[in-house]
Amino acid sequence: EALPLPKQYISDLPEDIESVLLKVLARKPEDRYADVGVFADELQNLMAGREVSATSINAEKLRAQMTGKIDKADLPSSAPKKGPLSLVIGIIAALAILVGVGGYMLNSNPAMFGLAPSPTSTTEALPIATTVAPQTTETSKPTTPTSIPSPTATVVPAEITDRKRVQMVLIPGGEFTMGSEETDADSKPPHPVSVEAFYIDKYEVTNEMYDACAYAVKCRKPLQQGSSTRPNYYNNSVYNNYPVIYVEWRMAKEYCTWRDARLPTEAEWEKAASGTEDNRPYPWGDKADCGFGNLAGCVGDTSPVDQYENGISPYGVFGMAGNVAEWTSTIYKLYPYNATDGREDLEIRDSRSVRGGSWRAVGSNGNARTDARLKVVQESFGPYIGIRCAKSFTP
């Protein structure tokens, strides 16, 4: 039986509070909060003004359950029907829980609500020492000691979580060697390139991350819903943590824009994958190995984005060799790389550089070397190309 939504009783109910209520009142136990600890964390996010998990992913399904727009086969045949009175009672109970847990959290941790000082960040900081010159006096009277100011610090977090709850890793600015003499002709010659500091996604964009944008009606859904070997891939929760695929370049760009981010340049991508010290051909070292990444011939389809911890880049970025190749912002042109020669024009319709190789053999070992480049028409899409976003660092 269709039930009225909470907003029918409180028309100006904020979306985040509605989402929490819908999750508390979910028909299916698996759609509710797993335990009171998870619920308490959600309340903390709600009180702090951060986005709650129920808002970005599950609200549509929970509204569908409330209004009866779900597959009846998913419901037990003996499930009792609930009327509007039951919903009102449920909402009152949920609000009581919100108030009760909020009161408990206020009593046990007043800092959560801004009533006590926040703990000092543990992020590494670079102190700037202040030198005080010695003072002299012409009299024999003792002088008052000069107070020395405490050192100031510039805090630069090595990892952040953006407003859409996606983890990003800091890539320091500076020079590195782009390209190699040991790879394809279009990756030659090796040459120095300097980039500004920036953040890049720690993991490839997943089906679940991308679906939040599609639910917000800011992104088109993937142009095919399956994968190479799985007919039901994008809409199957089993593959929530697998990379989104079948997205063309403009779809990737739109997704990153929705996150207040952008696609990485080809130069940024290569530095994040290889580092600056040893010009390594793979993020982990010198040799291609199925134990370090989902390379061509290893799995035969996509794998979870956080699976290969041994294969992270020098900066701690996952999946930069294999699994799915990733769109960059850069138009495919010959080296040397020059960001001002038109290759970073986002309005020109042209082939773009795709990086990172994939599970599928495209070129040498799926083009999984950190210096390997793949030229792809920007309207193309397939089961081996995905997304990773970047964001400029602002001090």
Coordinates of C-alpha atoms in Angstrom, one line a residue, residues 16-166:
D16 CA 18.9 15.9 4.4
I17 CA 16.5 15.4 7.4
E18 CA 13.9 13.8 5.1
S19 CA 16.6 11.4 3.8
V20 CA 17.6 10.4 7.3
L21 CA 13.9 9.8 8.2
L22 CA 13.4 7.8 5.1
K23 CA 16.4 5.6 5.9
V24 CA 15.2 5.2 9.6
L25 CA 11.7 4.2 8.3
A26 CA 12.9 2.0 5.4
R27 CA 10.7 -1.0 4.8
K28 CA 13.6 -3.4 4.3
P29 CA 16.0 -3.9 7.3
E30 CA 19.0 -3.9 5.0
D31 CA 18.1 -0.3 3.8
R32 CA 18.1 1.0 7.4
Y33 CA 21.2 2.1 9.4
A34 CA 23.3 -0.9 10.3
D35 CA 23.6 0.1 14.0
V36 CA 23.4 3.0 16.4
G37 CA 27.0 3.9 15.8
V38 CA 26.4 4.4 12.1
F39 CA 23.3 6.4 12.9
A40 CA 25.2 8.6 15.3
D41 CA 27.8 9.3 12.6
E42 CA 25.0 10.3 10.3
L43 CA 23.6 12.6 12.9
Q44 CA 27.0 14.2 13.4
N45 CA 27.2 14.9 9.6
L46 CA 23.7 16.3 9.8
M47 CA 24.5 18.6 12.7
A48 CA 27.7 19.8 11.1
G49 CA 26.0 20.7 7.8
R50 CA 27.8 18.0 5.8
E51 CA 26.1 15.8 3.2
V52 CA 24.5 12.6 4.7
S53 CA 24.9 9.3 3.0
A54 CA 21.2 8.8 2.6
T55 CA 20.9 11.9 0.5
S56 CA 23.4 10.9 -2.2
I57 CA 22.5 7.3 -2.9
N58 CA 19.5 5.7 -1.3
A59 CA 16.8 8.4 -1.1
E60 CA 15.2 7.6 -4.4
K61 CA 14.8 3.9 -3.6
L62 CA 13.5 4.7 -0.1
R63 CA 10.9 7.2 -1.5
A64 CA 9.9 4.5 -4.0
Q65 CA 9.4 2.1 -1.1
M66 CA 7.2 4.6 0.7
T67 CA 5.1 5.4 -2.3
G68 CA 4.7 1.7 -3.4
K69 CA 6.8 2.0 -6.6
I70 CA 8.8 -1.1 -6.0
D71 CA 8.8 -4.7 -7.2
K72 CA 6.2 -6.5 -5.1
A73 CA 8.4 -9.6 -5.4
D74 CA 10.9 -7.9 -3.1
L75 CA 8.4 -7.8 -0.2
P76 CA 7.4 -10.7 2.1
S77 CA 3.9 -12.0 1.2
S78 CA 2.8 -11.8 4.8
A79 CA 4.0 -8.2 5.4
P80 CA 1.3 -6.2 7.2
K81 CA 0.0 -3.1 5.5
K82 CA 0.8 0.2 7.1
G83 CA -1.4 3.3 6.8
P84 CA -0.6 7.0 7.2
L85 CA -1.1 6.7 11.0
S86 CA 1.8 4.2 11.1
L87 CA 4.0 6.6 9.2
V88 CA 3.1 9.5 11.6
I89 CA 3.9 7.3 14.6
G90 CA 7.1 6.2 12.8
I91 CA 8.2 9.8 12.1
I92 CA 7.5 10.8 15.7
A93 CA 9.6 7.8 16.9
A94 CA 12.4 8.7 14.4
L95 CA 12.4 12.3 15.6
A96 CA 12.5 11.1 19.2
I97 CA 15.5 9.0 18.3
L98 CA 17.2 12.0 16.6
V99 CA 16.6 14.1 19.7
G100 CA 17.7 11.4 22.1
V101 CA 20.8 10.4 20.3
G102 CA 21.6 14.1 19.6
G103 CA 21.2 14.9 23.3
Y104 CA 23.5 11.9 24.2
M105 CA 26.1 13.1 21.7
L106 CA 25.9 16.7 23.0
N107 CA 26.4 15.5 26.5
S108 CA 29.3 13.1 25.7
N109 CA 31.0 15.2 23.0
P110 CA 30.1 18.9 23.1
A111 CA 32.8 19.7 20.6
M112 CA 30.7 18.1 17.9
F113 CA 28.3 21.1 18.2
G114 CA 30.9 23.8 18.4
L115 CA 30.7 24.0 22.3
A116 CA 34.3 23.0 22.9
P117 CA 37.5 23.6 21.0
S118 CA 38.1 21.3 18.1
P119 CA 41.1 18.9 18.4
T120 CA 44.3 20.1 16.7
S121 CA 44.8 18.6 13.2
T122 CA 47.4 15.9 13.0
T123 CA 48.3 17.0 9.4
E124 CA 52.0 17.5 9.1
A125 CA 52.9 21.2 9.1
L126 CA 56.1 23.1 8.1
P127 CA 57.1 25.5 10.9
I128 CA 58.5 28.9 10.0
A129 CA 61.0 29.8 12.7
T130 CA 61.1 33.4 13.9
T131 CA 64.6 34.7 14.9
V132 CA 64.7 37.4 17.5
A133 CA 67.9 39.6 17.6
P134 CA 69.6 40.0 21.0
Q135 CA 69.0 43.4 22.7
T136 CA 71.7 45.5 24.4
T137 CA 71.3 48.2 27.0
E138 CA 73.6 51.0 28.2
T139 CA 72.3 50.8 31.8
S140 CA 73.1 48.3 34.5
K141 CA 69.4 47.7 35.2
P142 CA 68.1 44.2 34.3
T143 CA 66.1 44.1 31.1
T144 CA 62.7 42.6 30.7
P145 CA 62.9 39.3 28.6
T146 CA 61.5 39.7 25.1
S147 CA 58.6 37.4 24.3
I148 CA 59.3 35.0 21.4
P149 CA 56.3 34.4 19.2
S150 CA 55.3 30.8 18.6
P151 CA 56.3 29.4 15.1
T152 CA 53.6 29.8 12.5
A153 CA 52.6 26.8 10.4
T154 CA 51.2 26.2 6.9
V155 CA 48.9 23.2 7.0
V156 CA 48.7 21.2 3.7
P157 CA 46.6 18.1 4.1
A158 CA 48.0 15.1 2.2
E159 CA 44.5 13.7 1.7
I160 CA 41.1 15.3 1.6
T161 CA 37.5 14.3 1.2
D162 CA 35.6 16.6 -1.2
R163 CA 32.0 17.8 -0.8
K164 CA 30.7 14.7 -2.5
R165 CA 32.6 12.5 0.0
V166 CA 35.2 11.3 -2.5

